[in-house]
Amino acid sequence: MNGTGKSINFARMVKWLSFRLLLLGILGWQSLAAQVPPKREFRAVWVCTLANLDWPSRATSSPATQQREMIRMLDRFEEMGMNAIIFQVRPAGDAFYHSDLAPWSHYLTGQQGKAPSPYYDPLAFIIEACHERNIELHAWFNPFRAVSHTRHVKVSARHPSKLHPDWCFDYGDSRYYNPGVPAARDHIQQVILEVLRKYDVDGIHLDDYFYPYPIGTRPVPDDAAYARYGGPNYPSRAHWRRHNIDEFVRTLNDSIQEIKPWVKFGISPFGVWRNQTEDSRGSTTDGAFSAYEGLYSDTRKWIKEGWVDYMAPQIYWSVNHPRASYRIVLDWWNALEADRHIFVGHAPYLMSESSAPAWAKSSEFLLQTRLQREKAHVSGDIWFRAKPLMKNPQGFCDALRQQCYQYPALPPAIPWKDSIPPERPGNFRTIVLPEGVQLSWDPPRIAEDGQTAAYYVIYRFEGGERYDLSDPRNIVSVQRTTTFFDENTSPGNDYGYVVTAVDRSHNESKRFVYYQVHLIESPPVGNGAP
C-alpha cells in the first residue's frame, strides 16, 4: 500500500477514536449527572474579609448596612443548599470580633483598632444568623500574616507587631509573624483559642499561608531566629521551618480537643503536597509548586497523624490542566485513605476573573463536584468565594442547586471525636389540617455523653412506602426548631413522617419516631417507634 493509503487509513482511525472518546465522555457525563446526591456532604463557602473582597462591601459602611449584607448572603447560601460558612475572622493580625489580643480590623471600620459604631460584634452576629439557618460557622484565621500591606494600612499602636517587633519579619509588601519564634507561635495560638473559648463556633479553620509564598528567589529573612532556635538540631533550614509549622498544627489541635472537643479543626492547604519527581509518594503533577517545598507545610503528615479533622486542599485547576489536573490531584488526596475528612476547595471566582478557556463554562465545576463524589475518601466542597457566587456567574449557582445540591445534606460525622448518637425526640404530636400536617416534638433526653440534639431531620414518605433514612430525597427539612408544618400535601393521601435528632458532632439518633397520617382524618392512624 502506498503512503497516501496509509494516510487515509490513519485519518479514519483517528476519526473513529475521536468519536469513541466523545461517546465515552458523553456517557460518563450522563453517568455523573445521574448521581443521587449523598445524604452526608460538607457544602461550604469561604467568606473573605481581607480587603473587603466579600464582606463588608465597604469598611466605612454602617453596622446596619453590614448586617443587611450578611443576611442577604446567608439567605442566598441557605437557598443554594450550603450547610457551612468559612468566615475570615482574622485577615491580617486583626479581628472581626471583640478581642483582648488583637485590634479591630481596618477592613471592618476603616481604622484599625476602632470598634463598630453603633457597637455590635460581627462574629457573634454571624454565628447567631448561621445557627438560625442550621448552617455551621467555621472561624477562618490567616495565622501568620501580621499586616497585609505595610505601606497602605495604618497599624494600631496596640497591634502585637508594634509591641513585639522581634516576632516579625517583612517580606514583600507584607509583615509576617515569624513561625520560627516560639513566642510568636504561642501568641497566635492564644488568639485562636480566645475565639474558641468566647464564641459558639463549629470549626477552627486555617488557610494556606504559613511561611509566605516565595517572591522570586528572595529569601525569607529569618536568619536570626534560625541561629537562635534552629542551628545544628536540624539537617537544614527547610527541615527546621517544617518542624515549626508541624508543632504549631499539632499543639493547636491538642488545645482545641481539650477545650471544646466537638469543634472541628480544618486546614485548606495549597493543593499539591509534593510532585512525584520530588518524592515517590507525591502526585504525578508536572513540576507544580508544592506546599511542602514552597510553604514548608507537610500537609500529608498532618492528616496522616490525625492532627486535623479535615483537610480542604485548594485544587484550583481544571479537569484537563496539562501540569496539575484536577483529576490527578483529587485522586492523590483520595488515595491517602486518611482517617479524616477531605473536602475539595474549588475556585468558581475564576469564571469571572480568568480568561482561560477552562473557566468559560460553569459545567467545569459541576463536573468537579460530581467527580469528588465518586471518591470514597472525599466528602464535600468548599467554594471560593462568596461575592462571585452571589453574582451567579454563568448561572452556576442555579445549576449547582438544581443538579448537585437539590436535596439537603448533613455534614459528615466525626467518629474519632464522638460516636455516641443522641436519644430520639420525645412526645411526638401531629395535627392534621386542611392546609397540611403540623408536626411537633420534645427535645430528647440527655445522651450518655452529656449531649442532646443540636438539630432535627424530618423525613416524609408517601403512600405507605417503607421508610429509607439513607436517601436524602426523603428529607423535607433539617432544622433546629421542634415544630414543622408540611404544606406540600394533597387531601386523601397517606403520609409517613420520621423525625431524628442529631448532635453537634452530627451523630444521628438510631432510634426515632414514625407516624403515619391520612389527610382527611384528624388523628394519626398509626404510629411506631422502631
Short mmCIF file of C-alpha atoms in Angstrom, two decimals:
data_model
loop_
_atom_site.label_atom_id
_atom_site.label_comp_id
_atom_site.label_asym_id
_atom_site.label_seq_id
_atom_site.Cartn_x
_atom_site.Cartn_y
_atom_site.Cartn_z
CA MET A 1 0.00 0.00 0.00
CA ASN A 2 1.35 3.44 -0.86
CA GLY A 3 1.80 6.34 1.53
CA THR A 4 -1.44 8.01 0.53
CA GLY A 5 -3.44 4.93 1.50
CA LYS A 6 -1.71 4.77 4.87
CA SER A 7 -2.56 8.44 5.49
CA ILE A 8 -6.21 7.85 4.63
CA ASN A 9 -6.44 4.81 6.93
CA PHE A 10 -4.69 6.68 9.71
CA ALA A 11 -7.08 9.60 9.35
CA ARG A 12 -10.04 7.22 9.52
CA MET A 13 -8.63 5.61 12.64
CA VAL A 14 -8.14 8.99 14.33
CA LYS A 15 -11.67 9.97 13.42
CA TRP A 16 -13.02 6.69 14.80
CA LEU A 17 -11.05 7.05 18.02
CA SER A 18 -12.21 10.65 18.43
CA PHE A 19 -15.81 9.55 18.05
CA ARG A 20 -15.33 6.78 20.61
CA LEU A 21 -13.74 9.18 23.09
CA LEU A 22 -16.56 11.69 22.58
CA LEU A 23 -19.15 8.97 23.10
CA LEU A 24 -17.42 7.74 26.24
CA GLY A 25 -17.24 11.31 27.51
CA ILE A 26 -20.96 11.85 26.93
CA LEU A 27 -21.83 8.56 28.62
CA GLY A 28 -19.50 9.39 31.51
CA TRP A 29 -21.12 12.81 31.94
CA GLN A 30 -24.58 11.23 31.87
CA SER A 31 -23.46 8.74 34.50
CA LEU A 32 -22.18 11.54 36.69
CA ALA A 33 -25.30 13.60 36.10
CA ALA A 34 -27.44 10.65 37.22
CA GLN A 35 -25.81 10.55 40.67
CA VAL A 36 -28.12 10.74 43.67
CA PRO A 37 -26.52 13.33 45.97
CA PRO A 38 -25.11 11.87 49.18
CA LYS A 39 -27.02 12.28 52.41
CA ARG A 40 -23.84 13.46 54.13
CA GLU A 41 -21.70 16.08 52.45
CA PHE A 42 -19.89 19.22 53.55
CA ARG A 43 -21.09 22.19 51.46
CA ALA A 44 -19.38 25.43 52.39
CA VAL A 45 -18.43 28.89 51.16
CA TRP A 46 -15.37 30.94 52.11
CA VAL A 47 -16.37 34.48 53.11
CA CYS A 48 -13.28 36.66 52.71
CA THR A 49 -12.92 39.88 54.71
CA LEU A 50 -9.38 40.77 53.56
CA ALA A 51 -9.51 43.98 51.50
CA ASN A 52 -13.33 43.77 51.69
CA LEU A 53 -13.29 41.14 48.96
CA ASP A 54 -16.58 39.58 50.12
CA TRP A 55 -17.84 41.33 53.24
CA PRO A 56 -18.43 44.02 54.22
CA SER A 57 -18.57 45.65 50.82
CA ARG A 58 -17.03 48.83 52.28
CA ALA A 59 -15.12 49.26 55.51
CA THR A 60 -16.92 52.55 56.16
CA SER A 61 -20.45 51.20 55.78
CA SER A 62 -22.70 51.34 58.82
CA PRO A 63 -23.25 48.31 61.08
CA ALA A 64 -26.87 48.14 59.89
CA THR A 65 -25.72 48.00 56.25
CA GLN A 66 -23.13 45.36 57.09
CA GLN A 67 -25.74 43.24 58.83
CA ARG A 68 -28.19 43.51 55.92
CA GLU A 69 -25.43 42.46 53.51
CA MET A 70 -24.59 39.43 55.62
CA ILE A 71 -28.20 38.33 56.00
CA ARG A 72 -28.71 38.62 52.25
CA MET A 73 -25.61 36.49 51.71
CA LEU A 74 -26.66 33.83 54.21
CA ASP A 75 -30.17 33.67 52.79
CA ARG A 76 -28.69 33.06 49.35
CA PHE A 77 -26.38 30.32 50.57
CA GLU A 78 -29.16 28.65 52.55
CA GLU A 79 -31.24 28.67 49.37
CA MET A 80 -28.33 27.06 47.49
CA GLY A 81 -28.17 24.19 49.98
CA MET A 82 -24.96 25.13 51.83
CA ASN A 83 -24.51 23.81 55.36
CA ALA A 84 -21.38 25.73 56.43
CA ILE A 85 -19.74 29.13 56.16
CA ILE A 86 -15.96 29.60 56.49
CA PHE A 87 -15.80 33.17 57.78
CA GLN A 88 -12.49 35.05 57.86
CA VAL A 89 -12.28 36.44 61.39
CA ARG A 90 -8.57 37.36 61.21
CA PRO A 91 -7.42 38.59 57.82
CA ALA A 92 -4.13 40.21 58.97
CA GLY A 93 -3.26 40.16 62.66
CA ASP A 94 -6.56 41.90 63.42
CA ALA A 95 -10.07 40.91 64.47
CA PHE A 96 -13.66 40.86 63.24
CA TYR A 97 -14.74 40.21 66.85
CA HIS A 98 -14.14 41.67 70.28
CA SER A 99 -10.62 40.64 71.25
CA ASP A 100 -8.25 41.35 74.11
CA LEU A 101 -5.32 40.21 71.97
CA ALA A 102 -5.84 41.83 68.57
CA PRO A 103 -7.21 45.21 67.36
CA TRP A 104 -10.44 45.66 65.46
CA SER A 105 -9.86 45.21 61.75
CA HIS A 106 -9.19 48.07 59.36
CA TYR A 107 -11.50 46.25 56.91
CA LEU A 108 -14.42 46.46 59.35
CA THR A 109 -14.42 50.12 60.40
CA GLY A 110 -11.85 51.82 58.14
CA GLN A 111 -9.42 52.31 61.01
CA GLN A 112 -7.52 49.56 62.76
CA GLY A 113 -8.39 49.45 66.45
CA LYS A 114 -11.68 51.33 66.06
CA ALA A 115 -14.78 49.46 67.23
CA PRO A 116 -18.02 49.44 65.20
CA SER A 117 -20.35 52.33 65.96
CA PRO A 118 -23.07 51.83 66.95
CA TYR A 119 -21.42 48.85 68.55
CA TYR A 120 -22.02 45.26 67.56
CA ASP A 121 -19.87 42.12 67.48
CA PRO A 122 -19.79 40.84 63.88
CA LEU A 123 -18.73 37.31 64.79
CA ALA A 124 -21.45 36.90 67.41
CA PHE A 125 -23.99 38.31 64.95
CA ILE A 126 -22.93 35.94 62.15
CA ILE A 127 -22.86 32.87 64.39
CA GLU A 128 -26.42 33.53 65.54
CA ALA A 129 -27.61 34.15 61.97
CA CYS A 130 -25.92 30.97 60.72
CA HIS A 131 -27.33 28.80 63.50
CA GLU A 132 -30.84 30.13 62.89
CA ARG A 133 -30.43 28.62 59.39
CA ASN A 134 -28.75 25.47 60.73
CA ILE A 135 -25.53 26.49 58.98
CA GLU A 136 -22.19 25.79 60.66
CA LEU A 137 -19.79 28.66 61.26
CA HIS A 138 -16.09 27.91 60.96
CA ALA A 139 -13.82 30.73 62.15
CA TRP A 140 -11.14 31.23 59.48
CA PHE A 141 -7.75 32.55 60.55
CA ASN A 142 -4.86 33.70 58.43
CA PRO A 143 -2.40 32.72 61.15
CA PHE A 144 0.98 34.26 60.34
CA ARG A 145 0.13 37.39 58.32
CA ALA A 146 0.55 40.37 60.65
CA VAL A 147 -0.02 43.30 58.23
CA SER A 148 -1.43 42.82 54.76
CA HIS A 149 0.20 45.88 53.21
CA THR A 150 2.78 47.81 55.22
CA ARG A 151 2.51 50.93 53.05
CA HIS A 152 -1.27 51.19 52.85
CA VAL A 153 -2.53 50.05 56.25
CA LYS A 154 -2.02 52.26 59.29
CA VAL A 155 -1.19 49.85 62.09
CA SER A 156 -2.77 50.36 65.51
CA ALA A 157 -0.49 51.18 68.44
CA ARG A 158 -1.76 48.07 70.24
CA HIS A 159 -1.08 45.75 67.31
CA PRO A 160 1.22 42.93 68.51
CA SER A 161 3.67 43.59 65.66
CA LYS A 162 4.22 47.05 67.19
CA LEU A 163 4.54 45.71 70.71
CA HIS A 164 6.79 42.80 69.69
CA PRO A 165 8.66 43.68 66.50
CA ASP A 166 11.12 40.84 67.25
CA TRP A 167 8.29 38.40 66.47
CA CYS A 168 8.02 39.61 62.88
CA PHE A 169 9.75 39.98 59.54
CA ASP A 170 8.81 41.97 56.43
CA TYR A 171 8.59 40.15 53.13
CA GLY A 172 7.47 41.96 50.01
CA ASP A 173 4.81 44.48 50.96
CA SER A 174 3.56 42.45 53.94
CA ARG A 175 4.61 41.77 57.50
CA TYR A 176 4.52 38.26 58.95
CA TYR A 177 4.79 36.68 62.34
CA ASN A 178 7.89 34.52 62.25
CA PRO A 179 6.91 30.85 62.68
CA GLY A 180 10.44 30.20 63.93
CA VAL A 181 9.90 32.31 67.07
CA PRO A 182 8.16 30.19 69.75
CA ALA A 183 6.62 33.26 71.43
CA ALA A 184 5.04 34.32 68.12
CA ARG A 185 3.59 30.85 67.56
CA ASP A 186 2.22 30.81 71.10
CA HIS A 187 0.64 34.26 70.66
CA ILE A 188 -1.20 33.15 67.51
CA GLN A 189 -2.46 30.05 69.27
CA GLN A 190 -3.77 32.17 72.13
CA VAL A 191 -5.57 34.43 69.62
CA ILE A 192 -7.30 31.39 68.10
CA LEU A 193 -8.13 29.86 71.48
CA GLU A 194 -9.64 33.16 72.63
CA VAL A 195 -12.22 32.82 69.87
CA LEU A 196 -12.73 29.14 70.67
CA ARG A 197 -13.48 29.92 74.32
CA LYS A 198 -15.64 33.02 73.79
CA TYR A 199 -17.74 32.09 70.75
CA ASP A 200 -20.02 29.22 69.81
CA VAL A 201 -18.08 28.34 66.65
CA ASP A 202 -18.42 24.96 64.95
CA GLY A 203 -14.94 24.89 63.49
CA ILE A 204 -11.48 26.46 63.52
CA HIS A 205 -10.08 26.89 60.01
CA LEU A 206 -6.60 27.87 58.81
CA ASP A 207 -5.77 28.81 55.23
CA ASP A 208 -2.58 28.02 53.28
CA TYR A 209 -0.41 30.92 54.45
CA PHE A 210 2.17 29.54 56.88
CA TYR A 211 5.55 30.64 55.62
CA PRO A 212 4.85 33.23 52.89
CA TYR A 213 4.56 32.35 49.24
CA PRO A 214 8.02 32.96 47.73
CA ILE A 215 8.65 36.13 45.74
CA GLY A 216 11.06 35.04 43.02
CA THR A 217 14.35 34.00 44.63
CA ARG A 218 14.04 36.48 47.52
CA PRO A 219 14.91 34.65 50.76
CA VAL A 220 12.70 34.68 53.84
CA PRO A 221 14.55 36.88 56.39
CA ASP A 222 14.66 34.50 59.35
CA ASP A 223 18.45 34.26 59.90
CA ALA A 224 18.35 35.48 63.50
CA ALA A 225 15.55 33.09 64.51
CA TYR A 226 17.30 30.18 62.80
CA ALA A 227 20.55 30.96 64.59
CA ARG A 228 18.76 31.15 67.94
CA TYR A 229 16.17 28.37 67.70
CA GLY A 230 17.37 26.13 64.86
CA GLY A 231 21.01 25.62 64.13
CA PRO A 232 22.61 22.17 64.34
CA ASN A 233 19.49 20.47 65.72
CA TYR A 234 18.06 20.20 62.22
CA PRO A 235 19.50 18.85 58.96
CA SER A 236 18.63 22.06 57.12
CA ARG A 237 16.72 25.29 57.47
CA ALA A 238 13.89 23.75 55.45
CA HIS A 239 13.57 20.92 58.00
CA TRP A 240 13.53 23.46 60.81
CA ARG A 241 10.83 25.52 59.14
CA ARG A 242 8.65 22.47 58.59
CA HIS A 243 9.16 21.49 62.24
CA ASN A 244 7.94 24.94 63.32
CA ILE A 245 4.71 24.56 61.36
CA ASP A 246 4.27 20.94 62.46
CA GLU A 247 4.50 22.00 66.11
CA PHE A 248 2.01 24.81 65.55
CA VAL A 249 -0.56 22.50 63.94
CA ARG A 250 -0.07 19.64 66.43
CA THR A 251 -0.32 21.73 69.58
CA LEU A 252 -3.26 23.77 68.29
CA ASN A 253 -5.17 20.57 67.56
CA ASP A 254 -4.42 19.28 71.07
CA SER A 255 -5.70 22.51 72.61
CA ILE A 256 -8.92 22.52 70.59
CA GLN A 257 -9.58 18.91 71.58
CA GLU A 258 -9.04 19.72 75.25
CA ILE A 259 -11.18 22.88 75.34
CA LYS A 260 -14.09 22.04 73.03
CA PRO A 261 -13.71 18.56 71.54
CA TRP A 262 -16.81 18.91 69.36
CA VAL A 263 -15.27 21.82 67.41
CA LYS A 264 -13.67 20.71 64.15
CA PHE A 265 -10.17 21.77 63.17
CA GLY A 266 -9.52 22.13 59.45
CA ILE A 267 -6.84 23.48 57.11
CA SER A 268 -7.14 24.44 53.44
CA PRO A 269 -3.63 23.97 52.04
CA PHE A 270 -2.23 24.52 48.58
CA GLY A 271 -3.48 21.58 46.51
CA VAL A 272 -0.17 19.84 45.70
CA TRP A 273 1.74 18.31 48.62
CA ARG A 274 4.80 17.27 46.56
CA ASN A 275 5.44 16.23 42.97
CA GLN A 276 6.43 12.66 42.32
CA THR A 277 9.69 13.95 40.85
CA GLU A 278 10.48 15.27 44.34
CA ASP A 279 9.10 12.35 46.34
CA SER A 280 7.85 8.96 45.16
CA ARG A 281 4.81 9.42 47.43
CA GLY A 282 3.85 12.66 45.66
CA SER A 283 1.35 13.28 42.88
CA THR A 284 2.10 12.79 39.18
CA THR A 285 1.88 16.53 38.65
CA ASP A 286 4.41 18.06 36.33
CA GLY A 287 6.69 20.37 38.28
CA ALA A 288 3.88 22.15 40.11
CA PHE A 289 4.55 24.41 43.09
CA SER A 290 4.19 22.33 46.26
CA ALA A 291 3.14 23.12 49.81
CA TYR A 292 5.98 21.00 51.22
CA GLU A 293 8.79 22.73 49.32
CA GLY A 294 7.36 26.23 48.90
CA LEU A 295 5.44 26.84 52.15
CA TYR A 296 7.16 24.32 54.45
CA SER A 297 3.79 22.69 55.09
CA ASP A 298 3.84 18.90 55.39
CA THR A 299 0.13 18.56 54.75
CA ARG A 300 0.33 14.81 54.14
CA LYS A 301 1.86 14.33 57.59
CA TRP A 302 -0.81 16.43 59.29
CA ILE A 303 -3.68 14.34 58.02
CA LYS A 304 -1.85 11.02 58.42
CA GLU A 305 -1.03 11.87 62.04
CA GLY A 306 -4.64 12.90 62.74
CA TRP A 307 -3.67 16.46 63.67
CA VAL A 308 -6.68 17.83 61.77
CA ASP A 309 -10.32 16.84 61.50
CA TYR A 310 -10.48 17.83 57.85
CA MET A 311 -8.22 18.92 55.06
CA ALA A 312 -9.58 21.07 52.24
CA PRO A 313 -6.89 21.15 49.52
CA GLN A 314 -7.31 24.07 47.15
CA ILE A 315 -7.50 22.20 43.85
CA TYR A 316 -7.80 25.29 41.70
CA TRP A 317 -7.04 23.61 38.37
CA SER A 318 -9.31 22.41 35.63
CA VAL A 319 -10.03 18.75 34.95
CA ASN A 320 -7.78 18.82 31.89
CA HIS A 321 -5.00 21.07 33.16
CA PRO A 322 -1.76 19.88 31.48
CA ARG A 323 0.54 20.11 34.53
CA ALA A 324 -1.68 19.70 37.59
CA SER A 325 -5.06 18.42 36.53
CA TYR A 326 -7.95 18.39 38.96
CA ARG A 327 -8.35 14.65 38.36
CA ILE A 328 -4.74 13.83 39.27
CA VAL A 329 -4.64 15.96 42.40
CA LEU A 330 -8.07 14.74 43.56
CA ASP A 331 -7.00 11.12 43.02
CA TRP A 332 -3.84 11.70 45.06
CA TRP A 333 -5.73 13.03 48.06
CA ASN A 334 -8.31 10.26 47.84
CA ALA A 335 -5.57 7.62 47.68
CA LEU A 336 -4.28 8.72 51.10
CA GLU A 337 -7.23 6.83 52.58
CA ALA A 338 -6.86 9.07 55.60
CA ASP A 339 -8.97 8.56 58.69
CA ARG A 340 -10.03 12.19 58.48
CA HIS A 341 -12.32 14.15 56.18
CA ILE A 342 -11.15 15.56 52.88
CA PHE A 343 -13.18 18.37 51.29
CA VAL A 344 -12.27 19.90 47.94
CA GLY A 345 -11.54 23.61 47.66
CA HIS A 346 -12.89 24.99 44.37
CA ALA A 347 -12.28 28.33 42.65
CA PRO A 348 -15.50 29.47 40.94
CA TYR A 349 -14.25 33.07 41.11
CA LEU A 350 -12.17 32.14 38.04
CA MET A 351 -15.34 32.19 35.94
CA SER A 352 -15.39 35.95 36.47
CA GLU A 353 -11.71 36.75 36.84
CA SER A 354 -9.89 34.47 34.39
CA SER A 355 -9.89 34.41 30.60
CA ALA A 356 -8.63 30.81 30.41
CA PRO A 357 -10.92 28.67 28.24
CA ALA A 358 -11.35 26.08 31.01
CA TRP A 359 -13.41 28.51 33.07
CA ALA A 360 -15.65 29.68 30.25
CA LYS A 361 -18.46 27.32 31.30
CA SER A 362 -19.93 26.54 34.69
CA SER A 363 -20.09 22.87 33.68
CA GLU A 364 -16.40 22.56 34.67
CA PHE A 365 -17.29 22.99 38.34
CA LEU A 366 -20.39 20.79 38.16
CA LEU A 367 -18.17 18.05 36.77
CA GLN A 368 -15.61 18.61 39.53
CA THR A 369 -18.30 18.22 42.18
CA ARG A 370 -19.55 15.01 40.63
CA LEU A 371 -16.03 13.64 40.33
CA GLN A 372 -15.31 14.19 44.03
CA ARG A 373 -18.50 12.31 44.86
CA GLU A 374 -17.07 9.24 43.16
CA LYS A 375 -14.17 9.17 45.62
CA ALA A 376 -14.56 7.04 48.72
CA HIS A 377 -12.42 9.30 50.90
CA VAL A 378 -13.66 12.73 49.77
CA SER A 379 -16.85 14.08 51.26
CA GLY A 380 -17.57 17.67 50.34
CA ASP A 381 -16.84 21.01 48.68
CA ILE A 382 -15.78 24.47 49.78
CA TRP A 383 -16.27 27.31 47.29
CA PHE A 384 -14.01 30.34 47.00
CA ARG A 385 -15.53 32.81 47.39
CA ALA A 386 -18.79 34.46 48.46
CA LYS A 387 -19.13 37.59 46.32
CA PRO A 388 -18.58 35.87 42.94
CA LEU A 389 -21.15 33.25 43.94
CA MET A 390 -23.64 35.97 44.83
CA LYS A 391 -23.35 37.17 41.23
CA ASN A 392 -24.31 33.71 39.97
CA PRO A 393 -21.66 33.64 37.18
CA GLN A 394 -22.87 31.85 34.04
CA GLY A 395 -25.88 30.67 36.05
CA PHE A 396 -23.54 28.44 38.06
CA CYS A 397 -25.27 28.80 41.45
CA ASP A 398 -28.65 27.91 39.96
CA ALA A 399 -27.15 24.92 38.17
CA LEU A 400 -25.35 23.75 41.31
CA ARG A 401 -28.56 23.92 43.28
CA GLN A 402 -30.65 22.18 40.63
CA GLN A 403 -28.18 19.48 39.59
CA CYS A 404 -25.99 18.77 42.63
CA TYR A 405 -27.47 20.30 45.78
CA GLN A 406 -31.15 19.67 45.08
CA TYR A 407 -31.62 17.78 48.36
CA PRO A 408 -30.45 18.68 51.88
CA ALA A 409 -27.21 17.20 53.20
CA LEU A 410 -25.97 16.62 56.73
CA PRO A 411 -22.30 17.39 57.38
CA PRO A 412 -20.19 14.25 57.84
CA ALA A 413 -19.91 12.93 61.39
CA ILE A 414 -16.60 12.94 63.26
CA PRO A 415 -16.44 9.47 64.90
CA TRP A 416 -12.84 9.87 66.07
CA LYS A 417 -14.11 12.65 68.35
CA ASP A 418 -17.59 11.40 69.21
CA SER A 419 -19.54 8.36 68.02
CA ILE A 420 -22.34 8.39 70.60
CA PRO A 421 -25.70 9.29 69.00
CA PRO A 422 -28.31 11.38 70.77
CA GLU A 423 -31.52 9.91 72.12
CA ARG A 424 -34.63 10.07 69.95
CA PRO A 425 -37.06 13.02 70.13
CA GLY A 426 -39.95 12.54 72.54
CA ASN A 427 -43.68 13.18 72.77
CA PHE A 428 -44.26 13.31 69.00
CA ARG A 429 -47.51 15.07 68.08
CA THR A 430 -49.39 15.64 64.83
CA ILE A 431 -52.32 17.83 63.88
CA VAL A 432 -53.95 17.21 60.51
CA LEU A 433 -55.37 20.39 59.00
CA PRO A 434 -56.96 21.12 55.62
CA GLU A 435 -53.80 23.05 54.69
CA GLY A 436 -51.36 20.30 55.67
CA VAL A 437 -49.83 18.48 58.62
CA GLN A 438 -48.46 20.14 61.75
CA LEU A 439 -45.69 18.18 63.50
CA SER A 440 -44.17 18.90 66.90
CA TRP A 441 -42.00 17.03 69.39
CA ASP A 442 -39.92 17.48 72.51
CA PRO A 443 -36.11 17.51 72.63
CA PRO A 444 -34.57 14.14 73.53
CA ARG A 445 -33.20 13.19 76.90
CA ILE A 446 -29.51 13.83 77.53
CA ALA A 447 -27.38 11.09 75.99
CA GLU A 448 -24.68 9.21 77.90
CA ASP A 449 -22.01 11.62 76.64
CA GLY A 450 -23.93 14.60 78.02
CA GLN A 451 -25.16 15.86 74.64
CA THR A 452 -28.68 16.44 73.39
CA ALA A 453 -29.99 17.40 69.97
CA ALA A 454 -28.36 20.24 68.06
CA TYR A 455 -30.90 19.92 65.26
CA TYR A 456 -33.51 17.60 63.76
CA VAL A 457 -34.08 15.85 60.45
CA ILE A 458 -37.64 15.40 59.20
CA TYR A 459 -38.30 12.68 56.61
CA ARG A 460 -41.53 12.17 54.70
CA PHE A 461 -42.83 9.09 52.87
CA GLU A 462 -45.92 8.90 50.71
CA GLY A 463 -48.49 6.18 50.17
CA GLY A 464 -47.30 3.89 52.93
CA GLU A 465 -43.91 3.30 51.31
CA ARG A 466 -41.25 1.82 53.56
CA TYR A 467 -39.06 4.46 55.12
CA ASP A 468 -35.47 4.76 53.92
CA LEU A 469 -33.46 7.19 56.01
CA SER A 470 -30.35 6.80 53.87
CA ASP A 471 -31.90 8.57 50.88
CA PRO A 472 -31.75 12.40 51.08
CA ARG A 473 -34.67 12.61 48.66
CA ASN A 474 -36.89 11.71 51.61
CA ILE A 475 -35.71 14.68 53.73
CA VAL A 476 -38.14 17.58 53.86
CA SER A 477 -36.41 19.68 56.49
CA VAL A 478 -33.21 19.98 58.52
CA GLN A 479 -33.81 22.46 61.35
CA ARG A 480 -33.16 23.48 64.95
CA THR A 481 -36.75 24.12 66.00
CA THR A 482 -39.15 21.43 67.29
CA THR A 483 -42.12 22.18 65.04
CA PHE A 484 -42.64 21.64 61.33
CA PHE A 485 -45.62 22.36 59.08
CA ASP A 486 -45.86 20.29 55.90
CA GLU A 487 -47.98 22.22 53.43
CA ASN A 488 -46.90 20.17 50.41
CA THR A 489 -49.69 17.63 50.83
CA SER A 490 -52.81 16.52 48.97
CA PRO A 491 -56.19 15.59 50.50
CA GLY A 492 -56.90 11.88 50.71
CA ASN A 493 -53.25 10.78 50.66
CA ASP A 494 -51.28 8.91 53.31
CA TYR A 495 -48.05 10.39 54.63
CA GLY A 496 -45.49 8.90 56.95
CA TYR A 497 -43.09 11.05 58.97
CA VAL A 498 -39.85 10.25 60.75
CA VAL A 499 -38.02 12.70 62.99
CA THR A 500 -34.47 12.07 64.19
CA ALA A 501 -32.19 14.05 66.48
CA VAL A 502 -28.62 14.99 65.51
CA ASP A 503 -25.94 16.19 67.94
CA ARG A 504 -23.14 18.72 67.40
CA SER A 505 -20.84 16.01 66.11
CA HIS A 506 -23.53 15.13 63.53
CA ASN A 507 -24.34 11.74 65.02
CA GLU A 508 -27.94 10.92 64.13
CA SER A 509 -30.17 9.13 66.62
CA LYS A 510 -30.52 5.43 65.82
CA ARG A 511 -33.99 5.30 67.30
CA PHE A 512 -36.70 7.56 66.00
CA VAL A 513 -40.44 8.14 65.90
CA TYR A 514 -42.58 7.21 62.91
CA TYR A 515 -46.11 8.42 62.39
CA GLN A 516 -48.44 7.81 59.50
CA VAL A 517 -51.33 10.17 58.89
CA HIS A 518 -54.26 10.28 56.47
CA LEU A 519 -55.05 13.80 55.41
CA ILE A 520 -58.84 13.55 55.70
CA GLU A 521 -58.71 12.24 59.28
CA SER A 522 -57.79 14.25 62.35
CA PRO A 523 -55.87 11.73 64.46
CA PRO A 524 -52.90 9.73 63.16
CA VAL A 525 -53.93 6.22 62.04
CA GLY A 526 -50.78 4.51 63.25
CA ASN A 527 -47.52 5.06 64.96
CA GLY A 528 -44.41 3.19 65.93
CA ALA A 529 -41.03 3.65 67.45
CA PRO A 530 -38.55 1.23 65.89
#
